[in-house]
Amino acid sequence: MVALRPGTSEFGAAFGAAVGEYEQFRSEFPSHQELQNAWIDPSIAAGLGLDRFETTAARQARDLRAGSRILLFDLATNFGTQITKFNNYPTELLGGLKSVIDATPIGTALTEIDVADIFDAASQGKAGKALATVTLGVGLAAVGTAIPIVGQIGAALAALATGIVKIIKARKAKEDKNDAAVREALYRSFPPLQTADGVTDSGLVQNQVRTILQTQDWTPLFMPRFKGEWVGIERDRGFAFAQGKVESWSDEFAGDEGEAFVPSGGVGLIPGTTILTSVIQVNLDPQGPAFKAFLKGGDDPRGPYSATNPTSGANYVIDTGNFYPATARFAGLAWEWATKPGSPYLYRLDCARMHAAWLDYCEAGIDYLRERVFPWWSKNLKPDGTIQSRNLEGFFGSAVYYGVGSWACGVLGGTTMRPIYTKYDIPSGRPREQMKSHNLFRNSGYSGGFLPILDEPSKGFENCLGTIYYRNPAIRDTLNVLQKRQRHNLKYSLVSAYVRRTDAAFAGDPALQTLLDDVRDLLLKSEARKAINMLDVPEDEYHRGKDWRAQLLASGVPKFPPKFGIKARLSAGDGKPEEPEPDVPPLRVANPVPPAWEDGDRPVRKGREALVTDPAVMGEAGERPALWTRERAVVAGIGGFGALFAAGWAMSKVYKRKSGPL
């Protein structure tokens, strides 16, 4: 693990002379408010290029290239400050870092084929060859991003561009933003973000993602954005739900009378996915015709499309985390880099804190349903069929399940009014959009996670209310495997030489810190120590009260490995064979297109559950050209120039340190 200092030749070789481009992440993608204005006025959309796939996709791809370069700059640079003095980067990945920094620039317009090429460079015969520059996809693979994941990121980028163009081009004329019906329709696609920090996607990347990655604790990236009890607040043309407290807030459309939720410091990426969760919005106007017709005995708007209901119930619900695509992508890359086998960054994840936070997030949501939603109808229904309370939170609040839920059952038989459920084994479940499937519960194919609860549900129904902590995407299982990998890698690899005992995982788990100390004792006596790369051993690190680097050198670890990149395994010292390394589930790259942008009145038919679908880009005629159809070999090379760069840098450091300890 090395740190490059500005002003040194090594720093210049890695990042070049024009370092100003790394100072600020400025997304080229329009802000949420610009998207709202573009929806209102087609001329604004045309001016921003949002009515064309080519420009929309290119802006996202350039953002991904710029952001990836910035994050690697942050990880590998020591700016001489207290915050960055612990920055470091594995020497074996320096060639990959260089390849991302030098990745081929991206133009102002991209076709779908161009997107596929950028994120599928390994298929063009370039893997393993020495190249002056490479595509972004090859570079990302070379710094530890699994090749299929690189392709899925590209597919998600193209899908989002397609979705935005589709929803924008559907608007044919300028609308009056002050018209109530126009705002109601606007909010079904682009609801208010309803967060009190007024943050933009660029702001989250710049002020949270970048800041967090320069610390020894990456855990906040994968913590909920809010904490506490779930709360519902009425806002212009709908309701918003999240944990925690609220404060006054205003926006261009709703005026100065609103409220918003106060973030708690977490970024909100669900562990193991690229799903960034924030405020859950219900974009159904409580004063609008659909809800008023329901109160007069009409159809429940959480059900199917009808004469009084302009869309099916699931399409009223949006998680505003969808509107932070850059934040989700970069936090997802950080997850990839941390969880790859042997990564020292794995110990910057405090799984115990994540366990507690996500369990609380889910259990608080289920408590909210039981306390505020289940009893609401029977408490407020008058004999004449009208509602006696003007507090409608209990009706709209069933949408909280979209955020926390993973439906645990299917309908085995019975009748429409009295179904018989069969419960899936843990960790199977249907979260979010997967709940818009037939035969899960009554009208599930239309309501999805906007549960059509009227009156206290049956015990059978309540028993099916699984959560994302225990069921798909199974946060608990993902974190448990991470903890197993943390222990396994300490016992059987050389990673104990390269981590710091102040990394978040050790600070949150005393038993893991004890294991670190014990393994280091063993390492000082093991033949495997001869393979340690002293360039990656952190400075100012201590073991049993003594300088760790000095102890390694005194034990016979060479200042420079006899063979660059040599691998060795450590015995656990218990006489038993090495245990298999726990498999961490691959990153699940989520569909970034909200249901409200899709042809959402056609329910998803129930079928075989697929946790990770094949990524694809939708074409104009509905074709699905797959970006990734098989596992490909990891890109070996970035070729000669990457290995030579890393080796040359390493040699220069050895020569400069001859007068003192490494």
XYZ file of C-alpha atoms in Angstrom:
662
model
C 0.000 0.000 0.000
C 1.693 3.152 -1.208
C 0.911 6.842 -1.235
C 2.032 9.218 -3.962
C 3.074 12.707 -2.906
C 2.420 15.704 -5.165
C 5.646 17.068 -6.601
C 7.385 13.697 -6.902
C 8.252 12.053 -10.199
C 6.124 9.043 -9.266
C 3.106 11.256 -8.717
C 3.674 12.968 -12.049
C 4.038 9.631 -13.827
C 0.723 8.467 -12.419
C -1.443 11.566 -12.683
C 0.336 13.952 -15.022
C 0.866 17.647 -14.522
C -2.721 18.896 -14.866
C -3.942 17.878 -11.404
C -6.576 20.596 -11.235
C -9.039 18.288 -12.958
C -9.061 16.079 -9.848
C -10.062 18.828 -7.438
C -13.813 18.770 -7.978
C -16.325 16.285 -9.310
C -18.765 18.233 -11.447
C -21.354 16.022 -13.029
C -22.302 16.866 -16.608
C -25.614 15.192 -16.019
C -28.533 17.569 -15.390
C -29.580 18.106 -11.796
C -32.904 16.834 -10.512
C -34.435 20.315 -10.810
C -33.197 20.602 -14.396
C -34.858 17.269 -15.143
C -38.111 18.602 -13.701
C -37.846 21.761 -15.828
C -37.036 19.694 -18.924
C -40.163 17.612 -18.338
C -42.224 20.814 -18.098
C -40.673 22.467 -21.166
C -39.482 20.412 -24.199
C -37.293 23.310 -25.349
C -35.268 23.022 -22.123
C -34.986 19.282 -22.691
C -33.652 19.875 -26.191
C -31.182 22.457 -24.923
C -29.854 19.982 -22.365
C -29.737 17.151 -24.902
C -32.144 15.058 -22.829
C -34.270 14.192 -25.840
C -31.372 12.258 -27.442
C -29.878 8.978 -26.243
C -26.483 9.798 -27.725
C -25.863 12.925 -25.660
C -27.509 11.594 -22.493
C -25.421 8.410 -22.542
C -22.198 10.288 -23.326
C -22.645 12.630 -20.383
C -23.091 9.710 -18.014
C -20.087 7.875 -19.460
C -17.884 10.962 -19.131
C -19.066 11.346 -15.557
C -18.093 7.743 -14.859
C -14.661 8.233 -16.398
C -14.047 11.496 -14.543
C -15.323 10.168 -11.226
C -13.330 6.931 -11.402
C -10.122 8.866 -12.044
C -10.891 11.210 -9.141
C -11.596 8.377 -6.693
C -8.326 6.629 -7.557
C -6.503 9.952 -7.205
C -7.992 10.299 -3.728
C -7.066 6.761 -2.696
C -3.449 6.929 -3.858
C -2.412 10.474 -2.924
C -0.899 11.708 0.333
C -1.505 15.446 0.460
C 0.513 15.833 3.638
C -2.570 16.470 5.789
C -3.799 14.642 8.865
C -6.798 13.296 6.963
C -4.803 11.861 4.052
C -1.652 10.687 5.819
C -3.098 7.153 5.922
C -3.992 7.130 2.215
C -2.488 4.171 0.414
C -2.915 2.019 -2.662
C -1.738 -1.533 -3.457
C 1.390 -1.539 -5.616
C 0.085 -4.489 -7.642
C -2.768 -2.279 -8.853
C -0.670 0.741 -9.833
C -0.685 -0.370 -13.448
C -4.457 -0.532 -13.351
C -4.624 2.908 -11.744
C -2.473 4.293 -14.544
C -4.746 2.709 -17.132
C -7.858 4.386 -15.669
C -6.103 7.753 -15.476
C -5.054 7.426 -19.115
C -8.309 5.850 -20.319
C -9.387 6.929 -23.787
C -11.424 10.162 -23.595
C -15.146 9.886 -24.323
C -16.806 12.047 -26.945
C -19.959 14.123 -26.748
C -22.224 11.509 -28.331
C -22.405 7.725 -27.973
C -24.565 5.133 -29.653
C -25.608 1.981 -27.819
C -22.837 0.119 -29.640
C -20.323 2.717 -28.438
C -21.459 2.188 -24.846
C -21.040 -1.554 -25.278
C -17.538 -1.085 -26.688
C -16.428 1.198 -23.859
C -17.491 -1.333 -21.226
C -16.571 -4.454 -23.210
C -13.004 -3.792 -24.323
C -11.790 -7.275 -23.386
C -13.760 -8.736 -26.299
C -11.822 -6.699 -28.845
C -8.584 -8.630 -28.590
C -6.938 -6.029 -26.372
C -6.634 -8.006 -23.146
C -3.049 -8.615 -22.078
C -1.473 -6.322 -24.663
C 0.718 -3.314 -23.960
C -1.289 -0.285 -25.009
C -0.697 3.431 -24.874
C -4.294 3.971 -23.784
C -7.219 1.675 -23.027
C -10.953 2.031 -22.721
C -12.507 2.817 -19.381
C -13.944 -0.696 -19.080
C -10.542 -2.359 -19.363
C -9.112 0.094 -16.837
C -11.839 -0.537 -14.291
C -11.273 -4.283 -14.594
C -7.560 -3.762 -14.010
C -8.139 -2.016 -10.672
C -10.224 -4.872 -9.330
C -13.728 -4.472 -10.774
C -15.061 -7.827 -11.944
C -15.413 -7.822 -15.730
C -19.098 -8.849 -15.730
C -19.777 -5.999 -13.276
C -18.073 -3.513 -15.617
C -20.437 -4.623 -18.352
C -23.466 -4.366 -16.100
C -22.493 -0.822 -15.114
C -22.430 0.065 -18.808
C -25.776 -1.619 -19.365
C -27.327 0.281 -16.451
C -25.935 3.539 -17.836
C -27.543 2.864 -21.208
C -30.835 1.813 -19.613
C -31.031 5.045 -17.611
C -30.294 7.133 -20.699
C -33.029 5.275 -22.599
C -35.500 5.765 -19.748
C -34.852 9.499 -19.454
C -35.150 10.072 -23.209
C -38.388 8.098 -23.299
C -40.056 10.011 -20.471
C -38.857 13.396 -21.771
C -39.850 12.786 -25.404
C -43.355 11.826 -24.293
C -43.938 15.516 -23.526
C -45.047 17.306 -26.701
C -45.708 20.851 -25.503
C -44.734 23.248 -22.729
C -46.852 22.847 -19.590
C -47.864 25.289 -16.871
C -45.871 24.311 -13.769
C -48.473 25.990 -11.559
C -51.278 23.782 -12.847
C -52.195 21.181 -10.209
C -52.746 18.366 -12.723
C -49.403 19.097 -14.392
C -47.545 18.966 -11.082
C -49.288 15.726 -10.140
C -48.155 14.154 -13.429
C -44.646 15.639 -13.047
C -44.202 14.143 -9.599
C -45.058 10.658 -10.824
C -41.763 10.772 -12.756
C -39.671 13.387 -10.923
C -40.960 13.916 -7.372
C -39.335 16.359 -4.912
C -36.209 14.911 -3.302
C -37.493 15.953 0.132
C -34.079 16.062 1.858
C -33.157 18.985 4.059
C -29.538 19.244 2.886
C -30.523 20.331 -0.621
C -27.864 17.958 -1.912
C -27.252 17.178 -5.566
C -25.755 14.021 -7.056
C -22.487 15.889 -7.644
C -22.565 17.181 -4.076
C -22.935 13.711 -2.604
C -19.963 12.452 -4.621
C -17.808 15.456 -3.806
C -18.649 15.942 -0.140
C -19.458 12.448 1.065
C -18.144 9.716 -1.222
C -14.751 11.362 -1.774
C -14.375 12.373 1.847
C -15.280 8.924 3.160
C -12.885 7.101 0.820
C -9.957 9.113 2.204
C -10.570 7.697 5.681
C -10.080 4.304 7.262
C -13.846 3.900 7.597
C -15.843 3.356 4.419
C -18.837 2.071 6.379
C -20.996 5.230 5.983
C -21.214 4.607 2.233
C -23.266 1.515 3.017
C -25.426 2.851 5.851
C -29.002 4.180 5.547
C -29.289 7.911 4.845
C -31.632 8.389 7.813
C -32.105 6.745 11.185
C -34.772 6.500 13.854
C -38.482 5.810 13.579
C -40.190 6.029 10.202
C -42.146 9.247 9.665
C -44.614 10.314 6.978
C -45.056 13.902 5.853
C -47.627 15.272 3.442
C -46.101 17.288 0.638
C -47.312 18.891 -2.562
C -49.362 16.259 -4.437
C -48.375 13.308 -2.298
C -46.557 11.899 0.742
C -42.923 11.244 1.635
C -41.563 8.647 4.068
C -38.207 8.126 5.747
C -36.645 7.636 9.145
C -35.764 10.398 11.553
C -36.690 14.029 12.004
C -37.935 16.699 9.608
C -37.432 20.419 9.215
C -38.771 23.236 7.028
C -37.942 23.072 3.334
C -38.982 24.654 0.057
C -38.603 24.063 -3.657
C -39.334 25.765 -6.968
C -42.658 24.026 -7.492
C -44.125 23.551 -4.014
C -43.177 26.905 -2.480
C -42.001 27.555 1.071
C -44.485 25.504 3.083
C -42.873 22.090 2.909
C -40.923 19.812 5.211
C -37.952 17.551 4.519
C -35.987 14.790 6.238
C -32.617 15.440 7.847
C -29.875 12.989 6.705
C -27.852 11.226 9.400
C -24.519 10.873 7.600
C -24.997 7.608 5.709
C -24.948 7.626 1.909
C -27.613 4.923 1.592
C -26.184 2.223 -0.707
C -27.691 -1.155 0.170
C -24.718 -3.486 0.816
C -23.891 -5.715 -2.125
C -25.976 -3.713 -4.622
C -25.970 -0.455 -6.546
C -29.371 0.449 -5.040
C -29.131 3.781 -3.278
C -32.151 4.263 -1.040
C -33.333 7.634 0.233
C -36.820 9.090 0.760
C -39.740 6.888 -0.348
C -42.188 9.079 -2.249
C -45.854 8.364 -2.956
C -46.871 10.526 -5.897
C -50.642 10.115 -5.471
C -52.425 13.394 -4.790
C -54.621 13.022 -1.671
C -56.769 15.849 -3.080
C -56.784 14.460 -6.614
C -59.568 12.689 -8.492
C -58.208 9.135 -8.091
C -58.069 9.277 -4.306
C -61.320 11.236 -3.974
C -63.119 8.662 -6.125
C -61.766 5.936 -3.853
C -63.132 7.681 -0.756
C -66.529 7.759 -2.434
C -66.502 3.995 -2.954
C -64.430 3.770 -6.125
C -61.425 1.614 -6.915
C -58.411 1.535 -4.626
C -55.721 3.574 -6.483
C -53.120 1.114 -5.213
C -54.676 -1.445 -7.549
C -54.892 -1.631 -11.363
C -55.488 1.088 -13.898
C -59.170 2.057 -14.041
C -61.550 4.766 -15.192
C -60.674 6.808 -12.082
C -57.053 5.695 -11.647
C -54.572 6.863 -14.335
C -51.936 4.234 -13.525
C -51.437 1.112 -11.448
C -50.548 1.528 -7.797
C -46.888 0.510 -7.988
C -46.183 3.398 -10.351
C -47.023 5.944 -7.674
C -43.984 4.925 -5.601
C -40.425 6.131 -6.246
C -37.326 5.908 -4.084
C -35.582 9.258 -4.617
C -32.263 7.435 -4.376
C -32.864 6.787 -8.102
C -31.916 10.400 -8.731
C -28.340 9.992 -7.440
C -26.931 7.705 -10.194
C -23.309 8.880 -9.957
C -23.284 8.422 -6.187
C -24.670 4.898 -6.523
C -22.146 3.941 -9.213
C -19.099 5.224 -7.341
C -20.168 3.757 -4.011
C -20.759 0.495 -5.881
C -17.213 0.644 -7.281
C -15.893 1.179 -3.757
C -17.772 -1.949 -2.652
C -16.219 -3.881 -5.540
C -12.700 -2.708 -4.686
C -13.123 -3.477 -0.998
C -14.598 -6.951 -1.374
C -12.279 -8.437 -3.994
C -10.191 -11.333 -2.607
C -7.201 -10.152 -0.599
C -8.145 -6.473 -0.614
C -6.836 -4.499 2.401
C -9.799 -2.149 1.915
C -12.076 -4.931 3.168
C -11.074 -3.929 6.691
C -12.429 -0.423 6.201
C -15.917 -1.924 6.451
C -17.392 -2.289 9.938
C -19.918 -5.055 9.353
C -21.211 -4.904 12.937
C -22.364 -1.300 12.441
C -23.942 -2.120 9.102
C -25.767 -5.094 10.616
C -27.248 -2.914 13.352
C -28.197 -0.023 11.067
C -29.949 -2.081 8.377
C -31.727 -4.299 10.888
C -33.044 -1.150 12.565
C -34.023 0.319 9.168
C -36.098 -2.755 8.323
C -37.597 -3.458 11.747
C -38.556 0.200 12.191
C -40.365 0.004 8.840
C -42.336 -3.097 9.841
C -43.165 -1.475 13.204
C -44.461 1.557 11.309
C -46.765 -0.639 9.239
C -48.111 -2.397 12.311
C -48.610 0.766 14.364
C -49.680 3.339 11.782
C -50.948 1.498 8.691
C -52.723 -1.680 9.834
C -55.172 -0.006 12.251
C -55.761 3.184 10.235
C -58.725 2.065 8.117
C -60.820 0.549 10.902
C -60.153 3.505 13.197
C -61.167 6.135 10.647
C -63.938 4.518 8.600
C -67.383 5.981 9.358
C -70.631 4.006 8.922
C -71.475 5.931 5.753
C -68.158 4.856 4.160
C -66.376 8.192 4.462
C -63.137 8.882 6.370
C -63.377 10.825 9.606
C -59.704 11.756 9.866
C -57.876 14.199 7.624
C -54.595 12.515 8.543
C -54.162 10.184 5.578
C -50.671 9.019 6.484
C -51.936 5.574 7.467
C -53.249 4.923 3.954
C -50.216 6.189 2.045
C -47.762 4.733 4.563
C -48.124 1.202 3.243
C -45.542 2.301 0.644
C -42.881 2.077 3.361
C -42.839 -1.628 2.581
C -41.383 -0.809 -0.849
C -38.296 0.485 0.967
C -37.820 -2.218 3.595
C -39.684 -5.225 2.237
C -38.872 -8.465 0.472
C -42.130 -10.403 0.138
C -41.657 -13.896 1.527
C -44.632 -15.853 0.118
C -46.629 -16.995 -2.847
C -50.319 -17.877 -3.060
C -50.739 -21.643 -2.844
C -54.527 -21.750 -3.080
C -57.678 -20.620 -1.320
C -59.873 -17.800 -2.599
C -59.235 -14.206 -3.611
C -60.479 -12.967 -0.247
C -58.993 -15.825 1.794
C -55.757 -16.901 0.114
C -53.524 -19.670 1.422
C -49.872 -18.651 1.392
C -46.725 -20.735 1.075
C -43.589 -19.177 2.527
C -40.230 -19.235 0.752
C -37.142 -20.359 2.608
C -34.733 -17.621 3.682
C -33.080 -15.837 1.869
C -35.600 -16.013 -1.013
C -37.859 -13.021 -1.373
C -39.205 -10.419 -3.786
C -38.100 -6.828 -3.091
C -39.084 -3.578 -4.761
C -40.037 -4.025 -8.441
C -40.124 -7.806 -8.055
C -43.198 -7.412 -5.868
C -45.120 -6.289 -8.937
C -45.805 -9.933 -9.767
C -49.033 -11.917 -9.798
C -49.978 -14.439 -7.116
C -48.004 -12.950 -4.248
C -51.048 -11.369 -2.575
C -54.300 -9.845 -3.783
C -53.626 -7.387 -6.635
C -49.858 -7.743 -6.154
C -49.367 -7.564 -9.928
C -50.597 -3.961 -9.824
C -49.787 -2.589 -6.380
C -46.297 -4.050 -5.902
C -44.723 -2.603 -2.756
C -47.579 -0.088 -2.326
C -49.452 -2.669 -0.240
C -53.255 -2.447 -0.705
C -53.964 -2.796 3.011
C -57.518 -2.143 4.189
C -58.218 -3.188 7.756
C -55.968 -5.374 9.890
C -54.336 -7.979 7.631
C -54.617 -11.662 8.343
C -51.905 -13.452 10.287
C -50.988 -15.274 7.089
C -50.432 -11.991 5.242
C -48.452 -10.481 8.113
C -46.279 -13.580 8.287
C -45.227 -12.916 4.684
C -43.806 -9.460 5.415
C -40.146 -10.334 4.914
C -37.476 -7.652 4.817
C -34.377 -6.946 2.724
C -32.231 -7.597 5.799
C -33.069 -11.313 5.892
C -34.290 -11.878 2.337
C -33.266 -10.907 -1.201
C -30.977 -8.952 -1.430
C -30.261 -10.533 1.985
C -28.158 -7.859 3.665
C -27.565 -10.079 6.700
C -26.125 -12.928 4.631
C -23.945 -10.556 2.594
C -22.453 -8.998 5.732
C -21.995 -12.386 7.384
C -19.966 -13.591 4.403
C -17.903 -10.399 4.487
C -17.077 -11.010 8.130
C -16.071 -14.593 7.317
C -13.827 -13.325 4.524
C -12.255 -10.780 6.858
C -11.321 -13.568 9.265
C -10.247 -15.976 6.514
C -7.969 -13.480 4.783
C -6.277 -12.598 8.047
C -5.583 -16.259 8.798
C -4.421 -17.425 5.375
C -3.128 -14.451 3.371
C -0.523 -11.744 3.964
C -3.113 -8.995 4.330
C -2.354 -8.651 8.073
C 0.930 -7.045 7.041
C -0.798 -4.316 5.051
C -3.805 -3.216 7.115
C -3.918 -0.832 10.077
C -5.280 -1.857 13.430
C -7.250 1.403 13.433
C -9.192 0.356 10.306
C -12.950 0.373 10.908
C -13.388 -3.405 11.007
C -10.950 -3.788 13.914
C -12.305 -0.768 15.763
C -15.805 -2.281 15.645
C -14.863 -5.893 16.412
C -12.434 -6.525 19.309
C -12.286 -10.233 18.449
C -11.114 -9.410 14.933
C -8.451 -7.103 16.361
C -7.273 -9.925 18.634
C -7.077 -12.207 15.588
C -4.987 -9.561 13.790
C -2.498 -9.464 16.664
C -2.281 -13.262 16.840
C -1.797 -13.636 13.083
C 0.920 -10.996 13.071
C 2.749 -12.932 15.793
C 2.524 -15.998 13.567
C 3.578 -14.087 10.454
C 6.812 -12.900 12.080
C 7.878 -16.552 12.360
C 6.440 -17.919 9.119
C 8.372 -18.497 5.902
C 5.512 -16.719 4.152
C 6.861 -13.428 5.540
C 9.590 -13.499 2.850
C 6.888 -12.727 0.259
C 5.716 -9.559 2.023
C 6.072 -6.450 -0.121
C 7.463 -3.846 2.273
C 6.322 -1.099 -0.074
C 2.761 -1.960 0.903
C 3.358 -2.091 4.670
C 2.011 1.115 6.245
C 4.260 3.514 8.097
C 3.557 4.554 11.691
C 1.771 1.273 12.323
C 2.367 -0.610 15.585
C 2.078 -4.198 16.775
C 2.238 -5.040 20.469
C 3.445 -1.504 21.104
C 6.386 -1.662 18.670
C 6.898 -0.341 15.153
C 5.417 -2.919 12.788
C 7.720 -2.215 9.839
C 10.794 -2.485 12.043
C 9.621 -5.843 13.383
C 9.127 -7.221 9.887
C 12.551 -6.081 8.704
C 14.192 -7.502 11.835
C 12.491 -10.857 11.161
C 14.161 -11.094 7.761
C 11.548 -9.642 5.422
C 13.487 -8.233 2.445
C 13.231 -4.543 1.709
C 12.172 -5.526 -1.770
C 10.643 -8.915 -2.675
C 13.037 -11.149 -4.610
C 10.385 -11.523 -7.288
C 7.961 -8.670 -7.849
C 4.410 -9.805 -7.214
C 5.306 -13.185 -5.649
C 2.383 -14.848 -3.881
C 2.442 -16.860 -0.669
C -0.114 -18.275 1.750
C 0.032 -18.197 5.510
C -0.767 -21.223 7.646
C -3.226 -20.593 10.449
C -0.830 -22.422 12.773
C -3.413 -24.960 13.943
C -2.185 -27.862 11.821
C -5.409 -27.923 9.797
C -5.645 -27.447 6.021
C -6.676 -24.053 4.731
C -10.407 -23.438 4.744
C -12.058 -22.452 1.441
C -12.306 -18.703 1.019
C -15.896 -17.534 1.560
C -17.567 -16.394 -1.658
C -18.937 -12.879 -1.415
C -22.015 -12.526 -3.664
C -21.249 -10.526 -6.830
C -22.320 -6.902 -6.819
C -25.930 -6.656 -7.954
C -26.171 -3.832 -10.451
C -29.737 -2.617 -10.138
C -32.072 -1.382 -12.848
C -31.784 2.415 -12.464
C -35.095 3.147 -14.211
C -37.993 3.814 -11.786
C -41.212 1.820 -12.421
C -43.110 5.032 -13.182
C -40.968 5.510 -16.309
C -41.749 2.059 -17.639
C -44.871 0.695 -19.311
C -45.880 -0.044 -15.787
C -49.475 -1.154 -16.197
C -48.331 -4.475 -17.584
C -47.538 -6.561 -14.488
C -44.519 -8.803 -14.332
C -45.636 -12.410 -14.557
C -44.521 -14.596 -11.721
C -41.731 -16.920 -12.720
C -38.387 -18.241 -11.666
C -36.624 -15.795 -9.378
C -33.369 -14.446 -10.770
C -31.313 -12.405 -8.322
C -29.008 -11.074 -11.029
C -30.462 -10.649 -14.509
C -28.489 -10.487 -17.713
C -27.687 -6.837 -18.407
C -28.852 -5.540 -21.733
C -29.498 -2.326 -23.608
C -32.941 -1.748 -25.008
C -33.012 -0.864 -28.708
C -35.569 1.176 -30.593
C -37.345 -1.912 -31.878
C -37.275 -3.748 -28.583
C -34.231 -5.889 -29.282
C -31.937 -6.721 -26.364
C -28.270 -6.889 -27.443
C -26.481 -8.288 -24.393
C -23.338 -6.523 -23.274
C -22.116 -9.509 -21.270
C -23.145 -13.031 -22.153
C -20.418 -15.082 -20.472
C -17.648 -14.875 -17.920
C -14.452 -13.594 -19.464
C -10.928 -13.977 -18.167
C -9.677 -11.136 -15.995
C -7.722 -8.600 -17.976
C -4.127 -9.565 -17.315
C -2.198 -6.831 -18.811
C -2.830 -3.250 -19.172
C 0.021 -5.070 -20.333
C 3.662 -4.313 -20.167
C 3.500 -0.624 -19.438
C 1.383 -1.133 -16.315
C 3.709 -3.695 -14.771
C 6.776 -1.679 -15.721
C 5.277 1.462 -14.177
C 4.558 -0.334 -10.892
C 7.946 -2.037 -10.798
C 9.779 1.165 -11.653
C 8.000 3.091 -8.941
C 8.785 0.372 -6.413
C 12.473 0.321 -7.297
C 12.760 4.094 -6.984
C 11.302 3.979 -3.477
C 13.787 1.307 -2.414
C 16.713 3.359 -3.614
C 15.466 6.511 -1.914
C 15.047 4.708 1.415
C 18.464 3.019 1.567
C 19.619 5.378 4.287
C 16.789 4.482 6.656
C 14.225 1.851 7.498
C 11.541 1.180 4.945
